[in-house]
mmCIF file of C-alpha atoms in Angstrom:
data_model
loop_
_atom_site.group_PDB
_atom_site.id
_atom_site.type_symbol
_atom_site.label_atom_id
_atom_site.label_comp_id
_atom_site.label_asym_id
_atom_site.label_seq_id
_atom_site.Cartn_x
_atom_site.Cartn_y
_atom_site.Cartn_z
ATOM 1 C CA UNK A 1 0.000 0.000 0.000
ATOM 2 C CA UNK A 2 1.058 3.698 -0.653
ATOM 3 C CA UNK A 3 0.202 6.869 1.107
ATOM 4 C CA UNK A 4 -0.350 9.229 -1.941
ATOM 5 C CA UNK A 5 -1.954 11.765 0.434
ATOM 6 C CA UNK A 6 -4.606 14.276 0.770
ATOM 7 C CA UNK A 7 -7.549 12.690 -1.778
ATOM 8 C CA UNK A 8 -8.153 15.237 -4.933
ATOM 9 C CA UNK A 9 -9.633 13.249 -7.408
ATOM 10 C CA UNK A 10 -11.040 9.562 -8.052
ATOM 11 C CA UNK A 11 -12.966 8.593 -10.830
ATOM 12 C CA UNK A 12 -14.839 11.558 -11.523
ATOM 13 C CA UNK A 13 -14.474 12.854 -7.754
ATOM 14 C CA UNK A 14 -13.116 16.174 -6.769
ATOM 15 C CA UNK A 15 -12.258 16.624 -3.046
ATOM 16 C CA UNK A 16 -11.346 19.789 -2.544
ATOM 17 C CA UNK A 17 -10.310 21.547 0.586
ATOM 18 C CA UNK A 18 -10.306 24.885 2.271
ATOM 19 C CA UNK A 19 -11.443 26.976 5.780
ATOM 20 C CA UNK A 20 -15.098 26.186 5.068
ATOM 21 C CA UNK A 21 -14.701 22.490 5.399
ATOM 22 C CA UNK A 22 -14.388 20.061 2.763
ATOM 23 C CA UNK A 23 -16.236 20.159 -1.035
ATOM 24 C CA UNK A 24 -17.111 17.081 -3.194
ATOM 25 C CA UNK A 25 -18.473 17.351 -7.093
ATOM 26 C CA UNK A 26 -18.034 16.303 -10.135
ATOM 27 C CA UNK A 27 -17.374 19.355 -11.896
ATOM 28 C CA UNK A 28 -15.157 17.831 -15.171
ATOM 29 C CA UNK A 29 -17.976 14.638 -15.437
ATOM 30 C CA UNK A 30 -20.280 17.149 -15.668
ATOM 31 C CA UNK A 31 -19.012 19.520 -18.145
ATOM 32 C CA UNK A 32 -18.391 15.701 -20.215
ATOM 33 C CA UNK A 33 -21.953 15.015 -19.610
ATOM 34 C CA UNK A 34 -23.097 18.388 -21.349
ATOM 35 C CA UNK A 35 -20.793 17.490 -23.894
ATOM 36 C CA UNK A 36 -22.295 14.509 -24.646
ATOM 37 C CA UNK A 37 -25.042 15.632 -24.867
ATOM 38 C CA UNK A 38 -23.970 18.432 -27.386
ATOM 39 C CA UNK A 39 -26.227 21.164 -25.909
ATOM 40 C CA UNK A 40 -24.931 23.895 -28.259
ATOM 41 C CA UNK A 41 -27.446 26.407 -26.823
ATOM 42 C CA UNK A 42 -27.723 28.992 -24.180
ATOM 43 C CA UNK A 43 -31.205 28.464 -22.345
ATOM 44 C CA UNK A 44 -31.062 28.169 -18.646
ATOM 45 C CA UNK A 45 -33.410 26.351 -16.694
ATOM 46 C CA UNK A 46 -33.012 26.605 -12.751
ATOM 47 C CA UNK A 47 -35.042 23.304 -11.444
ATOM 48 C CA UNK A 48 -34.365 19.832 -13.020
ATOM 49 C CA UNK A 49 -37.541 19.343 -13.825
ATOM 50 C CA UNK A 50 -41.247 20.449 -14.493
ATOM 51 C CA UNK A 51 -43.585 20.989 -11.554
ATOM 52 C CA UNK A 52 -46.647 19.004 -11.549
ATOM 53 C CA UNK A 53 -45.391 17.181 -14.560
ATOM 54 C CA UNK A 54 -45.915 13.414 -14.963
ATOM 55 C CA UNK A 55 -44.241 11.067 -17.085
ATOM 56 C CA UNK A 56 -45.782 7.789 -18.701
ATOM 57 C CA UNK A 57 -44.113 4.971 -20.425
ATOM 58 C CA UNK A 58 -45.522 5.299 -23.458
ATOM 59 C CA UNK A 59 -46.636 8.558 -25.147
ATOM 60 C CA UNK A 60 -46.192 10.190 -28.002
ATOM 61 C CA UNK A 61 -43.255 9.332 -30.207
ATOM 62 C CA UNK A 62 -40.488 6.853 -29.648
ATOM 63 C CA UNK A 63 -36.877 8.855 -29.545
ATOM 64 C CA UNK A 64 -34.855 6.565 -32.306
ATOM 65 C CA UNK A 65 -30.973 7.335 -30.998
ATOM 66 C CA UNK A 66 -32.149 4.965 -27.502
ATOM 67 C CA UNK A 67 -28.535 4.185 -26.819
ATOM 68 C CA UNK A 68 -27.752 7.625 -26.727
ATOM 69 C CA UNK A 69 -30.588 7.705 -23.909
ATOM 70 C CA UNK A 70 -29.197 5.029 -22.019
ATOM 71 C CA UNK A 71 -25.686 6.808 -22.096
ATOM 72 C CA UNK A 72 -26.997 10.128 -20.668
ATOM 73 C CA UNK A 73 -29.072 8.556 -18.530
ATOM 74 C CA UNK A 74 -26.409 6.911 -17.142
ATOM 75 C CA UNK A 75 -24.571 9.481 -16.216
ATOM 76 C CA UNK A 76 -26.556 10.955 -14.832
ATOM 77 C CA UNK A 77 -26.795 8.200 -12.431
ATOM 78 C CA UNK A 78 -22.901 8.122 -11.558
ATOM 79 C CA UNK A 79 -23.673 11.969 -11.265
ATOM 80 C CA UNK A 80 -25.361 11.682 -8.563
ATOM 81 C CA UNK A 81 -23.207 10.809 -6.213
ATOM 82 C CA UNK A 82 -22.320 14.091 -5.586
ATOM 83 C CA UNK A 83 -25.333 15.727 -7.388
ATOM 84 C CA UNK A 84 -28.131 15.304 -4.388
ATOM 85 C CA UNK A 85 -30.402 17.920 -6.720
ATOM 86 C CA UNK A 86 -31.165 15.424 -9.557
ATOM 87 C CA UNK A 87 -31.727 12.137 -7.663
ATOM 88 C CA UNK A 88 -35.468 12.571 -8.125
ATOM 89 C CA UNK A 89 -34.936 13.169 -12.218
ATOM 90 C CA UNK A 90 -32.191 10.225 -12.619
ATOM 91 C CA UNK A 91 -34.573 8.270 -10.613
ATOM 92 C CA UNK A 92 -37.633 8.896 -13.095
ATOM 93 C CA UNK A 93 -35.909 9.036 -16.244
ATOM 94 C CA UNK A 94 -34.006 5.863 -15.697
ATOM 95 C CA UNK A 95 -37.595 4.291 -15.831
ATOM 96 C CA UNK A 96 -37.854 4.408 -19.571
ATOM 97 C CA UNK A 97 -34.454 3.142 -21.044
ATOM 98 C CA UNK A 98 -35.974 0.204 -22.272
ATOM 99 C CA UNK A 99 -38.027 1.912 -25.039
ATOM 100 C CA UNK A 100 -37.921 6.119 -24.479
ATOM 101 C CA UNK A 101 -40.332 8.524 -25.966
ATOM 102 C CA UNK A 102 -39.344 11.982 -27.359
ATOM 103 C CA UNK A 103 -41.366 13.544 -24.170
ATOM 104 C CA UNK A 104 -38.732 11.782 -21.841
ATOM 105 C CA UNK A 105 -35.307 12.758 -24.307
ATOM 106 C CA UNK A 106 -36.953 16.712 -23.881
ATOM 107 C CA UNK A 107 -37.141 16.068 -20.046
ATOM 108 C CA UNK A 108 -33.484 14.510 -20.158
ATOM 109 C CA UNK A 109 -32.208 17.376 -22.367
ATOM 110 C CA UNK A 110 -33.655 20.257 -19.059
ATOM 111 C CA UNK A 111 -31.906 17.934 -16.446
ATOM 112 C CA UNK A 112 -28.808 18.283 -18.395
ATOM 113 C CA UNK A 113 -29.427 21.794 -18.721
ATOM 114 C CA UNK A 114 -30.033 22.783 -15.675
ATOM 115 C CA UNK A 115 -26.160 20.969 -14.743
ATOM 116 C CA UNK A 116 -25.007 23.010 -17.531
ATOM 117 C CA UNK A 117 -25.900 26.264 -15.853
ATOM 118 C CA UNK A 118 -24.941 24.920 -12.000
ATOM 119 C CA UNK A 119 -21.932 22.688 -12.858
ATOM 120 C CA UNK A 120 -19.732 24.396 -10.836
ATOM 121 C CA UNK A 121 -22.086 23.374 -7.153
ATOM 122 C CA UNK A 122 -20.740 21.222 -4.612
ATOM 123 C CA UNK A 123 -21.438 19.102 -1.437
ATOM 124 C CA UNK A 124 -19.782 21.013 1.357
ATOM 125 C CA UNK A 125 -18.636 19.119 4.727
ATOM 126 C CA UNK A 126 -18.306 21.983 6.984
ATOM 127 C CA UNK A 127 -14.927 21.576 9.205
ATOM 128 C CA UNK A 128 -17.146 22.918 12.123
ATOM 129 C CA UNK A 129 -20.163 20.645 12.075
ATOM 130 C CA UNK A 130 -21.036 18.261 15.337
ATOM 131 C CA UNK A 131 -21.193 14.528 14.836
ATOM 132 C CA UNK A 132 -25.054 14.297 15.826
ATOM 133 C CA UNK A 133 -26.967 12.019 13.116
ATOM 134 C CA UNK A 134 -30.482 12.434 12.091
ATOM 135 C CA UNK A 135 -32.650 11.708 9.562
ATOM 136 C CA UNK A 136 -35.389 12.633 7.260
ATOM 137 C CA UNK A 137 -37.858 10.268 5.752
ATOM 138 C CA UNK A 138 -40.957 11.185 2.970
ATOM 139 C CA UNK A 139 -42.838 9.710 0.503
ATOM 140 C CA UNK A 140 -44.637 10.376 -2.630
ATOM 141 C CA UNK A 141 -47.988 8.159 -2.108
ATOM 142 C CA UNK A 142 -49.333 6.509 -5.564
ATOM 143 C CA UNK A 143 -46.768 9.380 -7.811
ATOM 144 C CA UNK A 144 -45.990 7.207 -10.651
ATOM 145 C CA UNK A 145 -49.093 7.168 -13.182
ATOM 146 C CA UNK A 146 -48.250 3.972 -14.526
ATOM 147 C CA UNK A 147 -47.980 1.535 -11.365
ATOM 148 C CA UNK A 148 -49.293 3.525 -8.674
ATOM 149 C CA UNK A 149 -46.324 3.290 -7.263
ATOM 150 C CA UNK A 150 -44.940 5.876 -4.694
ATOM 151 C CA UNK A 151 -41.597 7.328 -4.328
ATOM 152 C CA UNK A 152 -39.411 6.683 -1.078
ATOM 153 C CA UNK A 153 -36.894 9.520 -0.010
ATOM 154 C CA UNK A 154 -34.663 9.484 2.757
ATOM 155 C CA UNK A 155 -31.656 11.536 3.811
ATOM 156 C CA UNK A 156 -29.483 11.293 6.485
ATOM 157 C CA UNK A 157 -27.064 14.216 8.295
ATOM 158 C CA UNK A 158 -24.410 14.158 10.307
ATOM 159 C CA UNK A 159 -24.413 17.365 12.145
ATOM 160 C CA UNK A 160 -25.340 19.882 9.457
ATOM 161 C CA UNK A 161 -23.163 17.489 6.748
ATOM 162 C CA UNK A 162 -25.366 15.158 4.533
ATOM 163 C CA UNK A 163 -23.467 11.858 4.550
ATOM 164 C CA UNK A 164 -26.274 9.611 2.829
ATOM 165 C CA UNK A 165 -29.794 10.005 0.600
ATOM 166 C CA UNK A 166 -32.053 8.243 -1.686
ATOM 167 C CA UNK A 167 -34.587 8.247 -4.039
ATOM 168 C CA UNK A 168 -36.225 5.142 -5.483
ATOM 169 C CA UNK A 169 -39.788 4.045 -6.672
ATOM 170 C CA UNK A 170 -41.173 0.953 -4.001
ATOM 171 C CA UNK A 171 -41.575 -2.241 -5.046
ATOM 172 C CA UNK A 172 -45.089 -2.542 -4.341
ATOM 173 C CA UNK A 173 -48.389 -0.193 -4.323
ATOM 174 C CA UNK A 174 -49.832 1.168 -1.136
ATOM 175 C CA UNK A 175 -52.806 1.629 -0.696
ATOM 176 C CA UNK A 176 -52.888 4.741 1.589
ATOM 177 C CA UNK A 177 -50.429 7.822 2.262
ATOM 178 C CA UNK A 178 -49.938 6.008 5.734
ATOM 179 C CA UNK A 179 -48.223 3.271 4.168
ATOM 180 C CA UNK A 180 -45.963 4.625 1.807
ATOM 181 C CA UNK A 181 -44.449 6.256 4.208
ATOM 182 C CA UNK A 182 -44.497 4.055 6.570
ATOM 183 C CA UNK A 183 -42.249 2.273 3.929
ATOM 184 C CA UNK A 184 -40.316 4.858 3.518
ATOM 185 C CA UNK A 185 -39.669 5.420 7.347
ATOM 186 C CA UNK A 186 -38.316 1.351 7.738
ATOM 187 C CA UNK A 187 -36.041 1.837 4.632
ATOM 188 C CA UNK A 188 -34.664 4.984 6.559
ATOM 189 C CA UNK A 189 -34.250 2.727 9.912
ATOM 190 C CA UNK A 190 -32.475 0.367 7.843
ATOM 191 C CA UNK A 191 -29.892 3.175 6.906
ATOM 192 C CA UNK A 192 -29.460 4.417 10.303
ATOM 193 C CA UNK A 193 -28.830 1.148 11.833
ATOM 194 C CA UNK A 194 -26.267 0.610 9.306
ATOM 195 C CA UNK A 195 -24.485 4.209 9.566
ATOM 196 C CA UNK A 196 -24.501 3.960 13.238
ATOM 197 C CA UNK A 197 -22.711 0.523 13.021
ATOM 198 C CA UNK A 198 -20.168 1.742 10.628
ATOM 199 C CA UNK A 199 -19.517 5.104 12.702
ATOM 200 C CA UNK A 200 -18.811 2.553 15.675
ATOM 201 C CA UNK A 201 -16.539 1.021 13.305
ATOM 202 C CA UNK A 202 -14.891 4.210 13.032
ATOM 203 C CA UNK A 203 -14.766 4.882 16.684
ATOM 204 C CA UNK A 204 -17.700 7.697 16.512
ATOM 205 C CA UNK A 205 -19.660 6.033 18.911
ATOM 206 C CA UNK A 206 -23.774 7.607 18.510
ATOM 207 C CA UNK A 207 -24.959 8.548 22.493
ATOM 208 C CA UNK A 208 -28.055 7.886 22.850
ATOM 209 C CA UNK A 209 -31.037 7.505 19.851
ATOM 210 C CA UNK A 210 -31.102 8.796 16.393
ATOM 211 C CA UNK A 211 -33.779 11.254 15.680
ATOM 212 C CA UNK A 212 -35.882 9.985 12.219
ATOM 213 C CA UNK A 213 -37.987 13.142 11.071
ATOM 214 C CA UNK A 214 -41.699 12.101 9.422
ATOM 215 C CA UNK A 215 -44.732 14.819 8.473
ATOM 216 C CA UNK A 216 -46.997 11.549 8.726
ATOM 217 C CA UNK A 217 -48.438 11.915 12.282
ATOM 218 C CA UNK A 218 -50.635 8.175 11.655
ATOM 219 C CA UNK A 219 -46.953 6.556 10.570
ATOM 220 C CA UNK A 220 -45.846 7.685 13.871
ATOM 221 C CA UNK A 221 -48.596 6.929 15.758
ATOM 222 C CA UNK A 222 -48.170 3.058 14.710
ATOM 223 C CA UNK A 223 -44.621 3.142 15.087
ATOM 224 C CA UNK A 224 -44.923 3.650 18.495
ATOM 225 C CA UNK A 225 -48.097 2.655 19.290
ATOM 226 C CA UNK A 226 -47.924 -1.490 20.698
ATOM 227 C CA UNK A 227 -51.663 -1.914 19.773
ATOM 228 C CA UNK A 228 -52.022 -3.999 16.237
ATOM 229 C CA UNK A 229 -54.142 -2.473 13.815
ATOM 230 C CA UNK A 230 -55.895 -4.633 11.406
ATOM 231 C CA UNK A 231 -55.445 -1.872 8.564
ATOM 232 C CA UNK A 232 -51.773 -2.386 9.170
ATOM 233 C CA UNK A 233 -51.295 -6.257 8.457
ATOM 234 C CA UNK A 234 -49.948 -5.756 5.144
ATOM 235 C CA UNK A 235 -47.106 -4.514 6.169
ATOM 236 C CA UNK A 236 -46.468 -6.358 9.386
ATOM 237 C CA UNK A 237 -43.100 -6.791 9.067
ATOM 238 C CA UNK A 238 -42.277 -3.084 8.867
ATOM 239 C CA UNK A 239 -44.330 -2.735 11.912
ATOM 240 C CA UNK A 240 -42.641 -4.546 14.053
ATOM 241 C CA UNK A 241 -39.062 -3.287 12.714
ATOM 242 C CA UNK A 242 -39.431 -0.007 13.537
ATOM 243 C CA UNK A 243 -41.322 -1.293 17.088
ATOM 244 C CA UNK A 244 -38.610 -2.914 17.708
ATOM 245 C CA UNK A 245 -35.803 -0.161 17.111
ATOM 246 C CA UNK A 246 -37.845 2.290 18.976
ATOM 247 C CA UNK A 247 -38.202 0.416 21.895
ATOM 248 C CA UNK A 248 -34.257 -0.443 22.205
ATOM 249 C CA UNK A 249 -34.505 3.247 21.703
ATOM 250 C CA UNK A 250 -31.985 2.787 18.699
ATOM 251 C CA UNK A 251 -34.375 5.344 16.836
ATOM 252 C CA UNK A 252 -36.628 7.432 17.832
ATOM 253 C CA UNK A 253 -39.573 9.159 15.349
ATOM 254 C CA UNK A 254 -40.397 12.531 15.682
ATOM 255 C CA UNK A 255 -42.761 14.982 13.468
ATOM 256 C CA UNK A 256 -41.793 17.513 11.406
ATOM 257 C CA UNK A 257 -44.149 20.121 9.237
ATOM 258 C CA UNK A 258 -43.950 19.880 5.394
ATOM 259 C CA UNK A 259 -42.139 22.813 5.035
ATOM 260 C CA UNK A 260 -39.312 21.686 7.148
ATOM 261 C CA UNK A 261 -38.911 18.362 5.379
ATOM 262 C CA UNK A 262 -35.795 18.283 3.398
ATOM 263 C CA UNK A 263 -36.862 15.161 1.684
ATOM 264 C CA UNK A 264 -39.072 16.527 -0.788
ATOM 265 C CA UNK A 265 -35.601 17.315 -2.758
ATOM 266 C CA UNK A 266 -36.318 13.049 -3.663
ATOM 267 C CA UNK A 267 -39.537 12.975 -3.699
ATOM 268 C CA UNK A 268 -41.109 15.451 -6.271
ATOM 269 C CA UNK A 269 -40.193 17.959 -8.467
ATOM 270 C CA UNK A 270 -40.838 21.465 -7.129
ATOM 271 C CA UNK A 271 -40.353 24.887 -7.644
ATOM 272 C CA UNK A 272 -36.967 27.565 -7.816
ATOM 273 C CA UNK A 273 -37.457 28.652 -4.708
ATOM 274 C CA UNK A 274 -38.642 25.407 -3.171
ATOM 275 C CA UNK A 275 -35.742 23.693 -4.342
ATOM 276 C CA UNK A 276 -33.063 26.599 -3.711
ATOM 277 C CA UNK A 277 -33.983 26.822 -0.013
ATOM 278 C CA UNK A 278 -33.447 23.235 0.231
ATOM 279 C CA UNK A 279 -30.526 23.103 -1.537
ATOM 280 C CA UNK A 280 -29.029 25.387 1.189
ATOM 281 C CA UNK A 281 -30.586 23.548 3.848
ATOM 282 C CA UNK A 282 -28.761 20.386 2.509
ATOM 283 C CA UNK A 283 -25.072 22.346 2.125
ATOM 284 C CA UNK A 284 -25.203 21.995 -1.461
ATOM 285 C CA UNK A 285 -24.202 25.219 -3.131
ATOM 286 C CA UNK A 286 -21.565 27.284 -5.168
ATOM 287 C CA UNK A 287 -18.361 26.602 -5.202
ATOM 288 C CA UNK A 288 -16.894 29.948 -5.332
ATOM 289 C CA UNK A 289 -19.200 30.672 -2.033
#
């Protein structure tokens, strides 16, 4: 093994470093991506996608160039690793690489747009932030007009650093807001338990419970609430999960209003302000600031 130092660059990672803390992006991938893409024009968009806009699987026109698609689309998964602002759009346009409609190349063509006109953001790990984990949980109930299907988001922060998200469409279709996010909320524990066992690996040893923020008050309510509901059979399992890490106090749920919950960054797509405030809420920002 070799110590080659401070860490500046791994595929496609920039780690940069400065008073503020320490920056991650993917500012060259990027600038490839837009390349790629050959966007030759000048329009800016400032959200990655359309408000209130749905997608189907099959409308309109087929796109011919489909490996072209699947290319962009791609990368715009890998981009995400450092690109917390277009989970939600890699996570619906990766949906239709199979067979992709015009409709879905046009809302590929704003995502990479709107990188083109913020490609030079970053994650910033401030050098002053505590080593207090919480996390966020939210889901989109019945979003996907296809399936039915809703969207679970999660997000996790270490002090005012976030160290882990996602964004992915559940497996199965609830039948009720409750129990979407009551999906969403076990898929969270899951994280947590796994972060805290890793920061004990690390000899960052968590004090007490993590704090999981919900704006479901019912998905609490059965969380902690020992009573079995017959409404809440189907999804037993998840019941008795989260029971189970509340009562070994290994999590505890708490509520949070709408407008406080950062995870509607994964969840939908929203408007400029919307998604600026969050944006700053999340440390994700300029570079040059």
């Amino acid at each position: 093994m070799k110590d080659l130092g401070k860490l500046t660059y791994f595929l496609g990672l920039e780690v940069s470093y400065g008073k503020e803390g320490i920056r991650l992006s993917q500012q060259k991938y990027a600038e490839d991506l837009v390349q790629l893409a050959n966007l030759i024009d000048h329009k800016k968009v400032h959200t990655p996608m359309e408000v209130n806009t749905k997608y189907k699987k099959e409308e309109g026109e087929i796109f011919g160039d489909q490996t072209l698609y699947r290319r962009l689309v791609g990368s715009l998964i890998y981009l995400t690793m450092s690109r917390p602002d277009i989970s939600y759009a890699a996570q619906v346009l990766s949906q239709f690489v199979t067979k992709p409609y015009k409709m879905h190349y046009t809302a590929l063509l704003r995502v990479i747009r709107y990188i083109k006109c913020t490609v030079n953001r970053s994650l910033l790990f401030p050098s002053s932030s505590s080593l207090d984990m919480v996390g966020y949980a939210d889901a989109d109930w019945a979003g996907c007009p296809d399936s039915r299907r809703s969207t679970t988001g999660w997000c996790m922060m270490l002090g005012s650093c976030m160290i882990s998200w996602k964004c992915k469409k559940q497996s199965r279709t609830s039948k009720s807001s409750t129990e979407a996010e009551y999906r969403s909320m076990s898929a969270a524990c899951s994280e947590i338990i796994w972060l805290r066992r890793l920061l004990s690996k690390l000899g960052i040893e968590m004090k007490g419970s993590t704090t999981l923020y919900g704006d479901n008050t019912s998905a609490i309510r059965i969380a902690t609430n020992p009573v079995h509901h017959e409404n809440t059979k189907h999804i037993d399992v998840d019941c008795h999960y989260i029971r189970e890490l509340v009562e070994d106090r290994s999590i505890s749920l708490k509520y949070i209003s709408s407008k406080d919950q950062l995870v509607d960054l994964f969840t939908k797509a929203m408007s400029r302000s919307r998604h600026n405030y969050l944006l700053s809420k999340l440390m994700f920002c300029d570079t040059q600031h």
